[in-house]
Short mmCIF file of C-alpha atoms in Angstrom, two decimals:
data_model
loop_
_atom_site.label_atom_id
_atom_site.label_comp_id
_atom_site.label_asym_id
_atom_site.label_seq_id
_atom_site.Cartn_x
_atom_site.Cartn_y
_atom_site.Cartn_z
CA MET A 1 98.53 127.75 130.96
CA PHE A 2 97.33 125.01 128.26
CA ARG A 3 100.79 123.02 129.02
CA LEU A 4 100.17 122.92 132.73
CA HIS A 5 96.36 122.08 132.79
CA HIS A 6 97.38 119.44 130.58
CA VAL A 7 99.66 117.90 132.32
CA LEU A 8 97.24 118.14 135.54
CA SER A 9 94.44 116.29 133.32
CA VAL A 10 96.95 113.19 132.83
CA PHE A 11 98.19 112.78 136.49
CA ASN A 12 94.37 112.80 137.88
CA THR A 13 93.55 110.19 134.97
CA VAL A 14 96.30 107.95 136.17
CA HIS A 15 95.56 108.46 139.69
CA LEU A 16 91.76 107.40 138.81
CA ASN A 17 93.14 104.46 137.04
CA ALA A 18 95.36 103.29 140.18
CA ASN A 19 92.48 103.66 142.68
CA ARG A 20 89.98 101.51 140.39
CA ASN A 21 92.87 99.11 140.12
CA ARG A 22 92.91 98.78 143.83
CA LYS A 23 89.43 98.27 144.09
CA LYS A 24 89.76 95.22 141.81
CA ILE A 25 92.54 93.94 144.03
CA ASN A 26 91.60 90.46 145.97
CA HIS A 27 91.52 91.12 149.29
CA THR A 28 93.41 88.05 150.24
CA ARG A 29 96.80 89.18 148.68
CA THR A 30 99.03 91.13 150.64
CA ALA A 31 99.37 94.96 151.11
CA LYS A 32 102.74 94.61 149.58
CA ARG A 33 101.52 93.85 146.28
CA SER A 34 98.93 96.80 146.12
CA THR A 35 102.15 99.09 146.77
CA LYS A 36 103.98 97.68 143.72
CA LEU A 37 100.90 98.79 141.52
CA LEU A 38 100.69 101.93 142.91
CA TYR A 39 104.06 102.54 142.74
CA ALA A 40 103.81 101.41 138.91
CA SER A 41 100.88 103.96 138.33
CA VAL A 42 102.84 106.83 139.67
CA THR A 43 105.86 106.06 137.63
CA THR A 44 103.66 106.07 134.78
CA ALA A 45 102.22 109.44 135.48
CA ILE A 46 105.95 110.76 135.37
CA LEU A 47 106.73 109.30 132.40
CA LEU A 48 104.03 110.71 130.72
CA ILE A 49 104.34 114.09 132.36
CA PHE A 50 108.53 114.24 130.99
CA SER A 51 106.83 113.09 127.45
CA THR A 52 104.50 116.10 127.52
CA PHE A 53 107.17 118.34 128.06
CA ALA A 54 109.87 116.95 125.84
CA PHE A 55 107.83 117.01 123.06
CA ALA A 56 106.39 120.63 123.69
CA SER A 57 110.18 121.83 123.65
CA LEU A 58 110.44 120.64 119.84
CA SER A 59 107.52 123.09 118.97
CA ILE A 60 109.78 126.15 118.79
CA SER A 61 108.94 129.08 116.43
CA SER A 62 110.93 129.30 113.00
CA ASP A 63 112.49 132.65 114.53
CA GLU A 64 114.13 130.85 117.48
CA GLN A 65 115.42 128.39 115.12
CA GLN A 66 117.02 130.91 112.76
CA ILE A 67 119.14 132.23 115.56
CA ARG A 68 120.39 128.76 116.91
CA PRO A 69 123.55 128.03 115.58
CA VAL A 70 124.46 124.79 113.09
CA TYR A 71 127.65 123.41 113.51
CA ALA A 72 129.23 120.34 111.52
CA LEU A 73 130.40 119.00 114.90
CA PRO A 74 128.02 117.45 117.77
CA GLU A 75 130.41 119.51 120.23
CA SER A 76 129.88 122.83 119.66
CA GLY A 77 132.42 125.21 121.40
CA CYS A 78 135.26 122.89 121.01
CA ILE A 79 136.75 125.31 118.45
CA THR A 80 137.49 128.93 119.57
CA TYR A 81 139.49 131.71 118.29
CA ASP A 82 141.70 134.29 120.42
CA ALA A 83 141.81 137.59 118.52
CA THR A 84 144.72 138.79 120.89
CA THR A 85 147.01 136.17 120.00
CA LEU A 86 145.43 135.62 116.65
CA THR A 87 145.16 131.44 117.48
CA ILE A 88 142.87 128.98 117.03
CA THR A 89 142.42 126.28 119.19
CA VAL A 90 141.27 122.96 118.56
CA SER A 91 139.88 120.61 121.84
CA CYS A 92 137.40 118.45 120.34
CA GLY A 93 136.98 114.86 121.29
CA SER A 94 136.34 113.92 117.45
CA PRO A 95 138.55 114.54 114.42
CA VAL A 96 137.44 117.71 112.78
CA SER A 97 137.97 119.45 109.12
CA LEU A 98 138.83 122.78 107.93
CA THR A 99 135.40 122.86 107.17
CA ASP A 100 134.40 122.18 110.89
CA ILE A 101 136.95 125.16 112.05
CA TYR A 102 135.30 127.71 109.37
CA GLU A 103 131.42 126.98 110.68
CA GLN A 104 132.12 126.89 114.23
CA LEU A 105 134.04 130.30 113.90
CA GLY A 106 131.35 131.92 111.96
CA GLY A 107 131.40 130.57 108.30
CA ALA A 108 131.73 133.71 106.01
CA GLU A 109 132.00 136.04 108.82
CA ASN A 110 135.26 135.02 110.40
CA LYS A 111 138.44 136.26 109.24
CA ALA A 112 140.74 133.56 110.60
CA LEU A 113 140.28 130.65 108.26
CA TYR A 114 138.17 131.65 105.09
CA LYS A 115 137.29 130.46 101.52
CA ASP A 116 139.34 132.01 98.62
CA PRO A 117 137.44 134.54 97.16
CA ASP A 118 139.19 134.01 93.82
CA ASN A 119 138.61 130.17 94.01
CA ASN A 120 136.91 128.82 97.16
CA ASP A 121 136.76 125.29 95.56
CA GLY A 122 138.42 123.83 98.14
CA VAL A 123 140.99 126.53 98.70
CA TRP A 124 141.50 127.97 101.99
CA LEU A 125 143.45 131.00 103.39
CA LEU A 126 144.52 130.79 107.20
CA ASN A 127 145.03 133.82 108.67
CA ALA A 128 145.72 132.48 112.04
CA ASN A 129 148.05 130.13 114.07
CA VAL A 130 146.43 126.68 114.75
CA THR A 131 146.91 124.90 118.13
CA ILE A 132 145.57 121.14 118.12
CA LEU A 133 145.20 120.64 122.07
CA ALA A 134 146.02 116.89 123.07
CA GLY A 135 143.20 114.47 122.52
CA SER A 136 141.83 116.10 119.33
CA THR A 137 142.76 115.74 115.68
CA LEU A 138 142.72 118.01 112.82
CA ASN A 139 142.35 116.37 109.26
CA ILE A 140 143.27 118.33 106.34
CA ASP A 141 142.51 116.21 103.34
CA SER A 142 140.73 116.11 99.92
CA LYS A 143 137.02 115.75 101.22
CA ASP A 144 137.17 119.37 101.63
CA THR A 145 140.87 120.98 100.55
CA LYS A 146 142.76 121.01 97.58
CA TRP A 147 144.68 123.70 98.60
CA LEU A 148 145.49 125.34 102.06
CA LYS A 149 147.16 128.79 102.21
CA ILE A 150 148.75 130.57 105.23
CA VAL A 151 148.92 133.74 105.24
CA ALA A 152 152.26 135.70 105.27
CA ASP A 153 153.54 138.90 104.38
CA GLY A 154 157.18 138.20 103.91
CA GLN A 155 157.97 140.75 106.94
CA THR A 156 156.80 140.10 110.12
CA LEU A 157 154.08 137.67 110.01
CA ALA A 158 154.37 133.69 110.89
CA TYR A 159 151.57 131.78 111.63
CA GLY A 160 152.61 128.09 113.21
CA ILE A 161 150.44 125.18 113.02
CA HIS A 162 151.35 123.73 116.75
CA VAL A 163 150.21 120.22 117.34
CA TYR A 164 149.91 118.42 120.77
CA GLY A 165 147.06 116.03 119.68
CA SER A 166 146.76 114.60 116.07
CA MET A 167 147.08 115.88 112.64
CA ASN A 168 146.59 114.02 109.23
CA ILE A 169 147.56 116.10 106.19
CA ASP A 170 146.23 113.97 102.94
CA SER A 171 146.34 114.68 99.14
CA VAL A 172 146.33 118.24 99.57
CA LYS A 173 148.86 121.47 99.13
CA VAL A 174 149.94 123.27 101.91
CA THR A 175 152.10 126.29 101.42
CA SER A 176 152.78 130.03 102.47
CA TRP A 177 150.63 132.90 100.63
CA ASN A 178 151.24 136.25 100.46
CA PRO A 179 147.51 137.76 99.36
CA GLU A 180 149.38 141.29 98.47
CA THR A 181 151.63 139.76 95.81
CA ASN A 182 149.30 137.06 95.13
CA ASN A 183 152.34 134.48 95.68
CA TYR A 184 154.59 132.55 97.76
CA VAL A 185 156.86 133.90 100.44
CA GLU A 186 160.48 132.65 99.25
CA SER A 187 162.74 134.57 101.85
CA HIS A 188 163.95 132.12 104.26
CA GLY A 189 167.25 133.13 105.44
CA SER A 190 170.24 131.10 105.79
CA ARG A 191 173.02 129.73 108.10
CA GLU A 192 176.82 129.06 107.58
CA SER A 193 178.81 126.33 109.46
CA SER A 194 175.78 124.48 110.41
CA GLY A 195 174.68 127.73 112.86
CA LYS A 196 177.63 129.40 114.13
CA ILE A 197 175.96 132.31 111.92
CA VAL A 198 172.88 133.25 111.32
CA HIS A 199 171.35 135.24 108.53
CA VAL A 200 167.48 135.67 110.18
CA GLY A 201 165.11 135.55 107.24
CA ALA A 202 161.65 136.70 106.29
CA PRO A 203 158.75 135.00 108.62
CA ARG A 204 157.21 131.95 107.00
CA PRO A 205 154.58 129.61 108.15
CA PHE A 206 155.83 126.51 109.78
CA ILE A 207 154.14 122.88 111.30
CA ARG A 208 155.77 122.16 114.62
CA VAL A 209 154.88 118.98 116.31
CA GLU A 210 155.40 120.17 120.13
CA ARG A 211 157.10 118.70 123.13
CA ARG A 212 154.49 116.50 125.36
CA GLY A 213 152.37 115.88 122.33
CA THR A 214 150.35 112.87 122.41
CA GLY A 215 149.68 111.50 118.93
CA THR A 216 150.97 111.33 115.25
CA THR A 217 151.04 113.88 112.82
CA ASN A 218 150.87 112.10 109.37
CA ILE A 219 151.46 113.82 105.80
CA THR A 220 150.94 111.73 102.86
CA ASN A 221 150.23 112.26 99.10
CA SER A 222 150.68 115.96 99.49
CA GLU A 223 152.54 119.01 98.32
CA ILE A 224 154.06 121.22 101.17
CA ALA A 225 155.92 123.85 100.20
CA TYR A 226 157.46 127.29 100.46
CA LEU A 227 157.38 127.34 104.82
CA GLY A 228 159.86 127.83 107.43
CA TYR A 229 162.47 130.37 108.07
CA GLU A 230 165.82 131.07 110.17
CA GLY A 231 164.42 132.46 113.09
CA GLY A 232 167.71 132.03 115.17
CA TRP A 233 169.13 129.17 116.87
CA GLY A 234 166.50 127.34 118.97
CA THR A 235 163.60 128.83 117.46
CA GLY A 236 161.94 126.03 115.85
CA THR A 237 160.61 127.25 112.80
CA SER A 238 162.37 125.52 110.10
CA GLY A 239 159.55 124.19 108.16
CA ILE A 240 158.19 120.83 109.25
CA HIS A 241 159.70 120.03 113.10
CA TYR A 242 159.04 116.97 115.14
CA HIS A 243 160.21 118.20 118.76
CA LEU A 244 160.16 115.43 121.43
CA ALA A 245 156.52 114.16 120.06
CA GLY A 246 154.85 112.81 116.93
CA HIS A 247 156.75 108.92 117.54
CA GLY A 248 155.31 106.70 114.83
CA SER A 249 154.62 109.29 112.65
CA VAL A 250 154.64 108.75 108.60
CA ILE A 251 155.80 111.27 106.19
CA ARG A 252 154.88 109.19 102.62
CA ASN A 253 154.45 109.90 99.07
CA ASN A 254 154.75 113.78 99.06
CA ASP A 255 156.77 116.54 97.20
CA ILE A 256 158.15 118.72 100.01
CA HIS A 257 160.30 121.47 98.22
CA HIS A 258 161.21 125.21 99.36
CA LEU A 259 161.23 125.11 103.09
CA TYR A 260 163.83 126.02 105.04
CA PHE A 261 165.00 122.74 106.59
CA GLY A 262 162.70 119.64 104.57
CA PHE A 263 162.38 118.11 107.91
CA TYR A 264 163.99 118.36 111.24
CA SER A 265 163.36 116.10 114.64
CA VAL A 266 164.42 115.94 118.39
CA GLY A 267 164.17 112.91 120.07
CA VAL A 268 161.67 111.31 118.15
CA GLY A 269 161.13 107.11 117.54
CA GLY A 270 159.52 104.89 115.25
CA MET A 271 159.03 107.36 111.99
CA ILE A 272 159.10 106.26 108.47
CA ILE A 273 159.99 109.02 105.84
CA GLU A 274 159.62 107.23 102.44
CA ASN A 275 158.85 107.98 98.92
CA ASN A 276 159.33 111.71 98.80
CA LYS A 277 160.62 113.58 96.43
CA VAL A 278 163.00 116.52 98.94
CA HIS A 279 164.21 119.52 97.14
CA ASP A 280 165.00 122.91 96.91
CA MET A 281 165.43 123.57 100.91
CA GLY A 282 166.81 126.72 101.90
CA HIS A 283 169.48 124.09 103.88
CA TYR A 284 169.19 120.61 104.99
CA GLY A 285 166.76 118.34 103.04
CA ILE A 286 166.27 115.69 105.79
CA ASP A 287 167.81 116.32 109.50
CA PRO A 288 166.66 113.72 112.20
CA HIS A 289 169.00 114.95 114.85
CA THR A 290 169.59 114.90 118.82
CA GLY A 291 168.30 111.50 119.84
CA THR A 292 166.19 110.84 117.26
CA HIS A 293 166.00 106.68 116.89
CA ASP A 294 164.24 103.85 115.00
CA MET A 295 163.86 105.79 112.11
CA VAL A 296 163.40 104.45 108.85
CA ILE A 297 164.37 106.92 105.49
CA ARG A 298 163.62 105.09 102.47
CA ASN A 299 163.08 105.54 98.66
CA ASN A 300 163.36 109.25 98.90
CA THR A 301 164.76 111.55 96.04
CA VAL A 302 166.86 114.32 97.60
CA TYR A 303 168.15 116.89 95.31
CA GLY A 304 169.21 120.63 94.85
CA ASN A 305 169.62 121.61 98.61
CA ASN A 306 171.38 124.13 100.19
CA GLY A 307 172.98 121.65 102.55
CA THR A 308 173.35 118.15 103.04
CA ALA A 309 171.20 115.87 101.85
CA ILE A 310 170.07 113.30 104.56
CA ILE A 311 171.95 113.96 108.00
CA CYS A 312 171.49 112.36 111.21
CA SER A 313 173.19 114.05 113.82
CA GLN A 314 174.06 114.06 117.64
CA ASP A 315 173.26 110.88 119.55
CA CYS A 316 170.88 109.31 117.00
CA TYR A 317 170.81 105.85 116.70
CA LYS A 318 168.85 102.84 114.99
CA ILE A 319 168.57 104.91 111.73
CA LEU A 320 167.93 103.28 108.23
CA PHE A 321 169.12 104.76 104.83
CA GLU A 322 167.58 102.58 102.15
CA LYS A 323 167.42 103.25 98.77
CA ASN A 324 167.69 106.45 98.63
CA VAL A 325 168.68 108.74 94.95
CA VAL A 326 170.28 111.68 96.46
CA TYR A 327 172.40 114.18 93.91
CA ASN A 328 173.33 117.72 93.63
CA ASN A 329 173.03 118.51 97.02
CA ASN A 330 175.42 121.54 98.52
CA GLY A 331 176.95 119.67 101.18
CA ALA A 332 177.11 115.37 101.81
CA GLY A 333 174.75 113.02 100.61
CA ILE A 334 174.12 110.83 103.69
CA ALA A 335 175.69 111.92 107.02
CA PHE A 336 176.25 110.27 110.09
CA SER A 337 177.61 112.90 112.85
CA ARG A 338 178.30 113.49 116.41
CA ASN A 339 177.88 110.02 117.52
CA VAL A 340 175.30 108.28 115.48
CA THR A 341 175.39 104.67 116.32
CA ASN A 342 173.66 101.25 115.27
CA SER A 343 172.30 102.55 112.06
CA ILE A 344 172.46 101.49 108.12
CA ALA A 345 173.17 103.01 105.03
CA ARG A 346 172.32 100.66 102.13
CA ASP A 347 171.14 100.47 98.58
CA ASN A 348 171.35 104.11 97.97
CA ASN A 349 172.51 105.49 94.63
CA ILE A 350 174.43 108.95 95.33
CA TYR A 351 176.34 111.02 92.62
CA ASP A 352 176.86 114.51 91.41
CA GLN A 353 178.06 115.11 95.25
CA SER A 354 180.91 116.76 96.63
CA ARG A 355 180.70 114.28 99.57
CA ALA A 356 178.57 111.44 98.94
CA ILE A 357 178.80 109.31 102.64
CA HIS A 358 180.30 110.92 105.40
CA VAL A 359 180.97 109.22 108.77
CA SER A 360 181.78 111.68 111.54
CA GLN A 361 182.47 111.28 115.30
CA SER A 362 180.22 107.96 114.90
CA HIS A 363 180.56 104.36 115.69
CA ASN A 364 179.24 100.72 115.25
CA ASN A 365 177.30 101.30 112.13
CA GLU A 366 177.41 99.81 108.85
CA VAL A 367 177.74 101.22 105.07
CA TYR A 368 177.11 98.84 102.61
CA ASN A 369 175.82 98.12 98.70
CA ASN A 370 175.50 101.78 97.71
CA THR A 371 176.49 103.04 94.58
CA ILE A 372 178.80 106.22 94.06
CA SER A 373 179.67 108.36 91.25
CA ASN A 374 181.47 111.44 90.12
CA ALA A 375 181.87 112.23 93.86
CA LYS A 376 185.03 114.35 94.81
CA SER A 377 184.68 112.38 98.25
CA ALA A 378 182.78 109.25 98.02
CA ILE A 379 182.73 107.54 101.49
CA ALA A 380 184.61 109.43 104.52
CA VAL A 381 185.49 107.82 107.74
CA ILE A 382 186.74 110.68 109.88
CA SER A 383 186.77 112.55 113.42
CA ASN A 384 188.03 109.41 115.65
CA SER A 385 185.02 107.10 114.42
CA SER A 386 185.02 103.49 115.30
CA ALA A 387 183.67 100.37 114.89
CA ASN A 388 182.17 101.01 111.61
CA ASN A 389 181.98 98.53 108.84
CA VAL A 390 182.07 99.99 105.21
CA HIS A 391 181.70 97.20 102.42
CA ASP A 392 180.48 96.05 99.23
CA ASN A 393 179.97 99.63 97.84
CA ASN A 394 180.26 100.45 94.26
CA ILE A 395 182.06 103.48 93.72
CA ARG A 396 183.54 104.76 90.12
CA ASP A 397 184.62 108.54 89.04
CA SER A 398 185.57 109.42 92.10
CA SER A 399 189.00 111.66 92.98
CA SER A 400 188.70 110.18 96.98
CA PRO A 401 186.96 107.33 96.68
CA LEU A 402 187.84 106.34 100.20
CA ARG A 403 188.76 109.06 102.53
CA ILE A 404 189.66 107.45 105.73
CA ASP A 405 191.49 109.32 108.47
CA PRO A 406 195.31 108.19 109.39
CA GLY A 407 194.84 105.71 112.03
CA LEU A 408 191.08 104.98 111.38
CA ASP A 409 191.53 102.08 109.18
CA GLN A 410 192.61 100.13 112.21
CA VAL A 411 189.49 100.56 114.08
CA ASN A 412 187.06 100.37 111.67
CA ARG A 413 186.54 97.52 109.10
CA ILE A 414 186.59 98.78 105.12
CA TYR A 415 186.43 95.97 102.84
CA SER A 416 185.43 94.40 99.67
CA ASN A 417 184.54 97.96 97.93
CA ASN A 418 184.39 98.03 93.82
CA ILE A 419 186.09 100.93 92.89
CA GLU A 420 186.23 101.84 89.36
CA ASN A 421 187.95 104.94 87.13
CA SER A 422 188.60 106.76 90.46
CA SER A 423 192.01 107.56 92.54
CA THR A 424 193.35 104.44 94.72
CA SER A 425 194.18 107.07 97.14
CA SER A 426 192.63 106.84 101.17
CA THR A 427 194.19 109.80 102.59
CA PRO A 428 192.23 112.91 103.36
CA ASP A 429 191.82 115.79 101.22
CA THR A 430 193.63 118.77 103.41
CA SER A 431 192.76 121.39 100.89
CA SER A 432 189.41 121.76 101.67
CA PRO A 433 188.92 120.98 105.56
CA ASP A 434 185.21 119.45 106.74
CA THR A 435 183.99 122.21 108.89
CA SER A 436 180.33 121.56 107.99
CA TYR A 437 179.18 119.04 111.07
CA SER A 438 180.55 121.24 113.86
CA SER A 439 178.59 121.68 116.91
CA PRO A 440 176.36 125.01 117.11
CA PRO A 441 177.20 127.82 119.83
CA SER A 442 176.00 127.20 123.35
CA SER A 443 172.23 127.48 123.63
CA PRO A 444 169.81 126.89 126.42
CA ASP A 445 168.52 124.34 123.92
CA THR A 446 170.37 123.48 121.50
CA SER A 447 168.24 120.41 120.55
CA SER A 448 165.77 122.40 118.60
CA GLN A 449 166.33 124.26 114.92
#
């Protein structure tokens, strides 16, 4: 009642002032001007009425203040959790952090993302999938995070981070974590003959940039470990996977280890992968795949992987392999496989490999200025590869420095290579046929790992 009487009093006061003003108007002035004055007075009254309600609404009780949720984000409700699918969905117009997710989901009351009870200083446990929708960005960085542990039980549970928008991981550690064993999940499965035979592994968390994604997923200055598993051909659970999206992303200055695949991509362009340590994978180290193009793979140290260190396979083009250090991988060091074209391998240092540089069914590429030592097969050009230039490489301590299939020396240019303390034979080593780059079995989506 007090507010209503106050509003009426304000209105009457303004109206009385308007009448007094009208009496003072010179009668020789037009009625139009009087009308304008009346409109101005009424407008003032409306503004005063609005301000009265506005300021009154701020005078809420302390009890009402306590039940209002307080979020770090101006957009409350743009982070949700579905308990049926165990999925956190981010749909915010401005970038969000793990703290933002934690607070919008209820803080300590939520079980989807919570602070490590043994070390809550920047250590988080993620017990849910995360989906970042187009137009949204998730930042996982050192402002509020040291270590993101993604929960897994080593039996059936495999949460994924699915990116349709953008994500930035910087200066943090991201791994799987089994709270029961208080350790990483280490089983990842395996495959033979490049996918012909698969042995499904215990599920582990994974990062997947999804088809039709609109932004970039950048991973920098971080440790990424114990993610990904063999879920069967086409499941996309390999570890770090860019699927027809994430163009222009950067993976730089990381220690990436004990994933199933260190990196896998389909149809992605403009990425830079540089200055990383990539080691101890269950299968390949760095594997840009079907239709990947305009990618720079530079200054990485790649070792100890249970498959090829760096391979681009199936219709890749304009790939630069440059200044990488590669050794002790159970496969080739650097491989051009199945119609890789217009790509370059230069200034790489490759040693202690069964196969160092492998060119198979690929065309119009250049291999030069590489240093190769202690390799059974230093440089191989096989399987109808053509129009490749192989020159000015330094090869030593190799039993097969230049492995060229019969007749391919006529359709490729191989010249000015410096060979020391090695066999001079260039015939194929038929004692161990190379089947590691065979096509996978037929599948509705053979572009997905």
